XYZ file of C-alpha atoms in Angstrom:
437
model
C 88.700 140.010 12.943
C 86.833 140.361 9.576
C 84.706 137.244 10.246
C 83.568 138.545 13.391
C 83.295 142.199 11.730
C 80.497 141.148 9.267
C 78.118 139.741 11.719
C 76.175 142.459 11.982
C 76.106 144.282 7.945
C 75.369 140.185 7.492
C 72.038 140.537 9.321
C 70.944 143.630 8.436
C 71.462 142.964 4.346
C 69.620 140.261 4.437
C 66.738 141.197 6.722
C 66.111 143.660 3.896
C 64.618 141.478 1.692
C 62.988 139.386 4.553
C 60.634 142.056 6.207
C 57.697 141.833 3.612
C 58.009 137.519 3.907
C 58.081 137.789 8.234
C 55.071 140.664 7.896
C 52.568 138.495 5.653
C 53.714 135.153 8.179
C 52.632 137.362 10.991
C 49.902 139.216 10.055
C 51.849 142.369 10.986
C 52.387 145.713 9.049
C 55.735 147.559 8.267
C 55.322 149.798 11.206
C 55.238 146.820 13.502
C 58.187 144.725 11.586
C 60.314 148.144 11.814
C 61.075 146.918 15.253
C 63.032 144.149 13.824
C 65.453 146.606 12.428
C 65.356 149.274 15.395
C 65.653 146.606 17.478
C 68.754 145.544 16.652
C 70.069 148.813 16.211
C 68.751 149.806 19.835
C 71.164 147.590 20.789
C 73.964 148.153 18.917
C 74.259 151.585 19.722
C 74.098 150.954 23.118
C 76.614 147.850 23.488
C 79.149 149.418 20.601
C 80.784 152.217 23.525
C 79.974 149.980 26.341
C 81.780 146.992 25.062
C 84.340 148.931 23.673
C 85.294 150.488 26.656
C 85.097 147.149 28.405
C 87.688 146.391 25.475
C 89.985 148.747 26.520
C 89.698 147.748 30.332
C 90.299 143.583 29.486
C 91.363 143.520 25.808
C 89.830 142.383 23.027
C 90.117 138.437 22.916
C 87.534 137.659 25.883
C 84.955 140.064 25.002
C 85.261 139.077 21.059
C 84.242 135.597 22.237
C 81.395 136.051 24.383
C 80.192 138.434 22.133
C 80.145 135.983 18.917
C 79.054 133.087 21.449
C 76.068 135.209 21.682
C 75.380 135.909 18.075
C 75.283 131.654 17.873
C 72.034 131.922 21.001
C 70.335 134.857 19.673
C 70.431 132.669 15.880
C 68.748 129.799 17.817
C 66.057 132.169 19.347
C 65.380 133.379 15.632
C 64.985 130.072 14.240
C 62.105 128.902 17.367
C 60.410 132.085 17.448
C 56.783 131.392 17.849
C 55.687 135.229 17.006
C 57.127 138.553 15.991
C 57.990 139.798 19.285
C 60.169 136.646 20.211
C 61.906 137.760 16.946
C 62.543 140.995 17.715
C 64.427 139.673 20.797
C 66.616 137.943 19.212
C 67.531 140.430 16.741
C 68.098 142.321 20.355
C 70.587 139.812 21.181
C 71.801 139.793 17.959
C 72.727 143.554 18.463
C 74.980 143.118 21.771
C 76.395 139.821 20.428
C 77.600 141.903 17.056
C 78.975 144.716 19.095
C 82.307 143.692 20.209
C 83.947 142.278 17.271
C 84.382 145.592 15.296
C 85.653 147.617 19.136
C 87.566 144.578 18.971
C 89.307 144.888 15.923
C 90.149 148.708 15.726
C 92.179 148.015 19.493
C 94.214 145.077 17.869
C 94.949 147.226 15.158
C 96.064 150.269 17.167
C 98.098 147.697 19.201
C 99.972 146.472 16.166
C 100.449 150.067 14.995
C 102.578 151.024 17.993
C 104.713 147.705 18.293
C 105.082 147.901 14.220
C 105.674 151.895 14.126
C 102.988 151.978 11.319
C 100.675 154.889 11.488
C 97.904 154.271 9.539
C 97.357 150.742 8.367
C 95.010 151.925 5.529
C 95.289 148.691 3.516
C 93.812 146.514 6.804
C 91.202 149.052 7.394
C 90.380 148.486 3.853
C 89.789 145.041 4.426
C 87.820 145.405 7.198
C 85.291 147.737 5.332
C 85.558 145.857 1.911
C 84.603 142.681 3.925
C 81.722 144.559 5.090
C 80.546 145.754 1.587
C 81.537 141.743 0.288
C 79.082 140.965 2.539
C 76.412 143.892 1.958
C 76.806 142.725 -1.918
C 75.932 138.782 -1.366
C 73.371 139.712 1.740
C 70.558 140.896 0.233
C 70.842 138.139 -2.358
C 71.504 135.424 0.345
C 68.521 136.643 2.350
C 66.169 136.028 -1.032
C 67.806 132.471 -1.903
C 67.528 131.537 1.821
C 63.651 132.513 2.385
C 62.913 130.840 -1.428
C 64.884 127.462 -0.226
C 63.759 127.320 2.953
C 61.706 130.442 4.397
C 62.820 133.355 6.558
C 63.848 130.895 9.169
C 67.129 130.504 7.599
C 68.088 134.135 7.654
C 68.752 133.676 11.196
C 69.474 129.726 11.933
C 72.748 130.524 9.320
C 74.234 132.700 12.415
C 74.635 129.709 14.324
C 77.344 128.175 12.315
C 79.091 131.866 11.558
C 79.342 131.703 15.802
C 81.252 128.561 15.932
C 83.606 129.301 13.315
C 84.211 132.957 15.000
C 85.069 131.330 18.371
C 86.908 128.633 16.884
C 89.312 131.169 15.479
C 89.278 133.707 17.944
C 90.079 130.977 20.445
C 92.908 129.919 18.764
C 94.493 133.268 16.855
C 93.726 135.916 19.098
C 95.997 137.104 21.144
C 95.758 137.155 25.187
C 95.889 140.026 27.330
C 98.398 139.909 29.794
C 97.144 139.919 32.951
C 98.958 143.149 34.388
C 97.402 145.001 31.438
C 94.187 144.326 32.731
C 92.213 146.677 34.931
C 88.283 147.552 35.761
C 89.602 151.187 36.811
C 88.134 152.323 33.549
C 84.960 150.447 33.156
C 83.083 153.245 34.939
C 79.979 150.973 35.411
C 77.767 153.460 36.469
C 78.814 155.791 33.433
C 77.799 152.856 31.194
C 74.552 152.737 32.918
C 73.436 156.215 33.113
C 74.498 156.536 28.961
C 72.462 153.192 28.269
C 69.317 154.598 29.764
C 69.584 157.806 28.272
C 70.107 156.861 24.762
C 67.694 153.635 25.086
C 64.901 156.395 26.431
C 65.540 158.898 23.645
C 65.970 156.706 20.420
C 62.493 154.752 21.707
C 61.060 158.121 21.367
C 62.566 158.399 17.790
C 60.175 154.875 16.929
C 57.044 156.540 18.343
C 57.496 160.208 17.853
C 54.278 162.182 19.662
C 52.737 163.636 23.012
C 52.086 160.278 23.796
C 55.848 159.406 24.461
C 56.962 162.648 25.613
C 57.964 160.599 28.754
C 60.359 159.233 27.056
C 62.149 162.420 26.304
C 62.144 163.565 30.073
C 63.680 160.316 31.169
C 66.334 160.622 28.327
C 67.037 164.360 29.387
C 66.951 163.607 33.255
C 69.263 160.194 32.498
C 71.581 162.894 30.059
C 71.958 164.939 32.602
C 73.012 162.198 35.783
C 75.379 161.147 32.725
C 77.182 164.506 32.343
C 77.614 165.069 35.912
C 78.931 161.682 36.732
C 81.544 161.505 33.764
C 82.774 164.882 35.076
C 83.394 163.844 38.157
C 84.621 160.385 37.388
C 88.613 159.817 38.259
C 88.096 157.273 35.140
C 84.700 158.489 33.420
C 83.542 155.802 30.435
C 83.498 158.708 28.063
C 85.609 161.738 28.776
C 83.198 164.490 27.681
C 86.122 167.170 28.189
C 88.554 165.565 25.709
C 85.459 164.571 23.605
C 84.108 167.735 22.940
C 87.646 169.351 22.857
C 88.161 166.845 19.589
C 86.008 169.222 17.077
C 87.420 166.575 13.914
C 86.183 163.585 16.084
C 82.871 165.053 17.078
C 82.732 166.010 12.962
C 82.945 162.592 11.905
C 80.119 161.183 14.189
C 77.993 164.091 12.654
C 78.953 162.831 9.133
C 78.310 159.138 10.347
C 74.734 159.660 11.059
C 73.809 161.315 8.353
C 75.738 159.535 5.732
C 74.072 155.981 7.237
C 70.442 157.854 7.901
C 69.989 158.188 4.255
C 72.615 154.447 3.447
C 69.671 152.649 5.499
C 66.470 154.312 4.410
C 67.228 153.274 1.272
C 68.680 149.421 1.980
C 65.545 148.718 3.823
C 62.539 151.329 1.899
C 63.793 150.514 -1.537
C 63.724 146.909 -1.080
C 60.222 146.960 0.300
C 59.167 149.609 -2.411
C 60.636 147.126 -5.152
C 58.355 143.963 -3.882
C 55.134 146.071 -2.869
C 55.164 148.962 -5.042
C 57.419 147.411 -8.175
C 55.304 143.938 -7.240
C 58.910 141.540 -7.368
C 59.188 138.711 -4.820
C 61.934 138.943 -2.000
C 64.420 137.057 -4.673
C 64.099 139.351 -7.345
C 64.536 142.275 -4.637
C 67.366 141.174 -3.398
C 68.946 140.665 -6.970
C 68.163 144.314 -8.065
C 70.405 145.266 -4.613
C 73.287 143.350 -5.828
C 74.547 145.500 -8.246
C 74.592 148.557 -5.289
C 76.676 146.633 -3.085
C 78.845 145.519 -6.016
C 79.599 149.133 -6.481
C 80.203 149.928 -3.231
C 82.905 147.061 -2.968
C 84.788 147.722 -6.285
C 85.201 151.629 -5.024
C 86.337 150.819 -1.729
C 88.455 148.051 -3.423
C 90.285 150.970 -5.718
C 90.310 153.300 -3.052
C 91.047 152.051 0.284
C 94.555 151.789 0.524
C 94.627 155.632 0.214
C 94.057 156.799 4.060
C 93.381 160.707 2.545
C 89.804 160.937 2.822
C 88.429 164.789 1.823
C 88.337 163.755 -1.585
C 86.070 160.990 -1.126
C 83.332 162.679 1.814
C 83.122 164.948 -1.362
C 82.510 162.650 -4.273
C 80.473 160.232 -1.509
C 78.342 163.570 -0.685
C 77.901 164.729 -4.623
C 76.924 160.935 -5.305
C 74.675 160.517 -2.620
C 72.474 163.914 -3.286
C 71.600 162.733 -6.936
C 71.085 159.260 -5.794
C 68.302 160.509 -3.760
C 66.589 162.581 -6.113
C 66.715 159.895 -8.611
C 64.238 158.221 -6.492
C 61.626 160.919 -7.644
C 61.440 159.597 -10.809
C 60.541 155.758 -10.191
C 57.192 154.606 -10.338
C 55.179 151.062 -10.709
C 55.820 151.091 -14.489
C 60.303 151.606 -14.158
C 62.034 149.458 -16.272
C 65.199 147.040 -14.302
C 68.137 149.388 -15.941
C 66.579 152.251 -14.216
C 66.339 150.321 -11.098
C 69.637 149.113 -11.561
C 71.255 152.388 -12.400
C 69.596 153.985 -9.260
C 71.634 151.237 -6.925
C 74.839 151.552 -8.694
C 74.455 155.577 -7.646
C 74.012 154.758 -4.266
C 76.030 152.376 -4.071
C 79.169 154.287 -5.068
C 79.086 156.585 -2.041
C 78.280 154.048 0.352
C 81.525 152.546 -0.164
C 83.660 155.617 0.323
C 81.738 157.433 2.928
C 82.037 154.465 5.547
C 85.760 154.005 4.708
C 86.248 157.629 5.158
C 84.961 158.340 8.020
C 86.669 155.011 9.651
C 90.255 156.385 8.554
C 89.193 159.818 9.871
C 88.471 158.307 13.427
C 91.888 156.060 13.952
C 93.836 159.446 12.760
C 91.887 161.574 15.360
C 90.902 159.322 18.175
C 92.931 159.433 21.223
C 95.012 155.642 21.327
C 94.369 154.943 24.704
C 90.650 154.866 23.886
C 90.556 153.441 20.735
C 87.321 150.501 21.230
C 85.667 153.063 23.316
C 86.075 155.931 20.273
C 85.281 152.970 17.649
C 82.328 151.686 19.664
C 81.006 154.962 19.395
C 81.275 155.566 15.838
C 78.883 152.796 15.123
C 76.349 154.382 17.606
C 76.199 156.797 15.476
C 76.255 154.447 12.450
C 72.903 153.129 13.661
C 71.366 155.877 15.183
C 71.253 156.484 11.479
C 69.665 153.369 11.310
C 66.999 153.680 13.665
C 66.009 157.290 11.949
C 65.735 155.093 8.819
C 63.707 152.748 10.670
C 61.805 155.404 11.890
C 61.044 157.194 8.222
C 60.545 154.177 6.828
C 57.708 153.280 9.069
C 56.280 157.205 9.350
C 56.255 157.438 5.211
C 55.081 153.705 4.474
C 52.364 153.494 7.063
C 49.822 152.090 4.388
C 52.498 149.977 2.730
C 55.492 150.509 0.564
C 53.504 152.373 -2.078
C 55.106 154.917 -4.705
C 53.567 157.670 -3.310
C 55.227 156.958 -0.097
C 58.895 156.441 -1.776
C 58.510 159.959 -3.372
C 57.667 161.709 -0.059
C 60.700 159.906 1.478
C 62.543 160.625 -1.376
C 62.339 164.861 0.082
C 64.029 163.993 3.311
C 66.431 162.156 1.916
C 67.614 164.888 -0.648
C 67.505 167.523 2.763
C 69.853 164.653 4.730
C 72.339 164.494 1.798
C 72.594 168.274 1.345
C 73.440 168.563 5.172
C 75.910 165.598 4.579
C 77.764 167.654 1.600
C 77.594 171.026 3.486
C 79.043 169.445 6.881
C 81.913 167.139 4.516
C 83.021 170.562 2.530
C 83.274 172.513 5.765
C 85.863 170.630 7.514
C 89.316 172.023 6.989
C 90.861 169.463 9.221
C 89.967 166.455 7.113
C 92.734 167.880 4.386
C 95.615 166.845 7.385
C 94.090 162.851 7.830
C 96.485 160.464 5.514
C 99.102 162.851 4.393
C 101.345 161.782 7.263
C 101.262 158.004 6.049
C-alpha cells in the first residue's frame, strides 16, 4: 500500500528539479514544459474517481496491479522519448498508472476498520501520508543526483524497477476479492465518461486561458450538464450528486484540498525553477535547498499524525502557509541560503499537516460504501490544484523564472492562502472529526 502510494508525489518531486535540464535538451520554454506537469495531473484527476469507483465495483487487488504494471510502461516510454511531446505522454500514462494505488489503499483500510471495529486508524493514515512526505523530502534531491549521474533520463527509467517490486508484493500480500463481492452494477460507465470529458475539456482551458479556447469551456459546460442529468437518473450513478452535495463537511474538504495544494505546488515547481534561473544554482543545488521543506513537512506529520483531530492543524497549516507566501516578496538574485532555507522550512510545516488533515477529515465524513470513489476524488482536487499551479507558473514565468516574476506570483499566492485560512476557520464541523477515536 505505501509503495504503491508514493508513485506519484515520487514523480512529481523530482520532476521539479528536472524541468529547466528537459527545457534546455529540447529547446523548449517553461510554458511548453508546463505540460509535463499538467499532463500528468490531467490524468490523475481524471483516473483518481474513475478507478476508485472501479475499486469499489472489483476491489482493490486487480486494479492496484494493472495500475502499477502501467507506471513500469509509461517509465519505459520516458526513458526512449525522442522529443518533448513523447514525454509528456508518458507522464500521461504515468498519471492513470499512479491513480489506483492510493483509491486502493483508503478501501483496504475501511475494510479492516469494520472487521477490526476500529474507527479511525489514524496511526496507518499517518503512514500513508508520512511515506508521501519521506518521499517529497528525498525527491527533489533524487531528481538532482539522478540528472548529474546520468541525465534526466533516469528520473523516469527508475519507475520501472518501483513497478516490479509493487506487483511483486501486491501479487503476493494483497488480498482477493471474493467473487460474490464483485459487481459492475456500480461502474456506471457512461457516468465515468461524461465526468472525464467534462473535466478533461475544462482544466485544458485552465492551461490556455483566452477567447481562443472558449470552446473548451462550452464542451466542458455541455459535457457538465449530460453528467448531472445522467447521475440523477442513474439506479447506480458513479457519483451520487444528491448525497454529495448533501455532505456540506465532505464538499468543505475538497474546497480546502485545492487550495491548500494550488499554492503546495506553485511553490514545489516555481521556486525550484526561480532558484536555478533567477538564484543561478544547477538542478543539484535546487533540489538540496528543497530538502529541508520536505524534512519539515515529515517531522510534523511524524509528531502529529497519530492524532485524527484535525481543526487545530487546518489552522496552524493556514497561519503557516499565509506568511510562507509573503516571505517570497522579499527574495531576490542576491538572498543568502539561510533565507532560502528558512523560506522552505515555512512551507514546509503546513504542507505536512494540511494533507494529513484533510485525509482524516474525508475517512470520518465519507460515506463507507464509497470509500475509493470519495478518496479518488479527493486527489482530483489535490491536482486540480496542481494544474492551477501549472497554469500560474507558466502565465507569471512566461520570459523565464525571473525575480520579477516570483514576486508577482508571490500576490496570488498570499490571496489563495487567505481563502484557505478563512474557509479552515469557518467550518464548525471539523471540531466533531477525531474526538470519537
Amino acid at each position: 500500500m505505501v509503495l504503491g502510494s508514493v508513485l506519484n508525489p515520487i514523480n512529481s518531486s523530482m520532476l521539479a528539479v528536472a524541468l529547466i535540464p528537459i527545457g534546455r535538451a529540447f529547446g523548449a520554454p517553461p510554458s511548453q514544459t508546463a505540460w509535463l506537469v499538467s499532463g500528468l495531473y490531467l490524468a490523475t484527476a481524471v483516473g483518481q474517481p474513475v478507478i476508485g469507483r472501479l475499486v469499489d465495483a472489483f476491489g482493490p487487488r486487480r486494479l492496484y496491479l494493472v495500475g502499477t504494471a502501467l507506471v513500469g510502461v509509461a517509465g519505459l516510454v520516458g526513458v526512449l522519448a525522442p522529443d518533448l511531446w513523447v514525454l509528456v505522454v508518458s507522464r500521461v500514462l504515468l498519471g492513470f498508472g499512479t491513480s489506483a494505488a492510493y483509491p486502493a489503499s483508503m478501501s483496504l483500510l475501511r475494510t479492516e476498520s469494520e472487521r477490526t471495529g476500529l474507527k479511525s486508524p489514524s496511526g496507518i493514515l499517518a503512514t500513508l501520508s508520512a511515506s508521501s512526505q519521506v518521499i517529497s523530502v528525498v525527491g527533489p534531491t533524487l531528481g538532482g543526483v539522478l540528472i548529474g549521474v546520468g541525465g534526466w533520463h533516469l528520473i523516469f527509467g527508475i519507475n520501472v524497477p518501483l513497478s516490479a517490486a509493487c506487483l511483486v508484493l501486491g501479487a503476493r500480500r494483497l488480498p482477493r476479492t471474493p467473487k460474490g463481492e464483485r459487481s459492475d452494477a456500480g461502474t456506471d460507465v457512461p457516468g465515468m465518461v461524461l465526468f472525464a470529458a467534462s473535466l478533461t475539456a475544462f482544466m485544458l482551458f485552465l492551461m490556455g486561458p483566452g477567447l481562443a479556447h472558449a470552446y473548451l469551456l462550452l464542451i466542458g459546460l455541455a459535457a457538465g450538464a449530460l453528467f448531472v442529468r445522467r447521475e440523477r437518473g442513474a439506479p447506480a450513478p458513479f457519483l451520487d450528486l444528491r448525497v454529495l452535495g448533501g455532505n456540506g463537511p465532505l464538499l468543505a474538504t475538497y474546497a480546502r484540498q485545492l487550495l491548500a495544494y494550488t499554492t503546495a505546488y506553485v511553490f514545489l515547481y516555481g521556486y525550484a525553477q526561480w532558484l536555478q534561473e533567477g538564484r543561478g544554482l544547477g538542478a543539484s543545488a535546487a533540489g538540496l535547498l528543497l530538502l529541508p521543506m520536505s524534512l519539515a513537512a515529515l517531522a510534523v506529520t511524524v509528531l502529529t499524525g497519530r492524532r485524527p483531530q484535525v481543526r487545530g492543524k487546518l489552522a496552524v497549516g493556514a497561519v503557516l502557509q499565509l506568511v510562507g507566501c509573503a516571505s517570497l516578496l522579499f527574495l531576490g538574485a542576491d538572498s543568502p541560503v539561510w533565507l532560502l532555507i528558512l523560506v522552505g522550512v515555512v512551507f514546509g510545516v503546513p504542507q505536512g499537516l494540511n494533507g494529513l488533515a484533510n485525509q482524516n477529515a474525508l475517512y470520518a465524513q465519507a460515506d463507507p460504501a464509497r470509500m475509493g470513489a470519495s478518496a479518488g476524488l479527493l486527489r482530483t482536487f489535490t491536482y486540480l490544484g496542481a494544474l492551477l499551479a501549472a497554469a500560474a507558473n507558466a502565465a507569471f514565468f512566461q520570459d523565464g523564472a525571473t525575480t520579477a516574476g516570483l514576486h508577482d506570483l508571490a500576490w496570488l499566492l498570499v490571496a489563495v492562502a487567505a481563502l484557505f485560512l478563512v474557509v479552515s476557520l469557518a467550518d464548525r464541523s471539523l471540531r466533531r472529526v477525531g474526538r470519537e477515536a
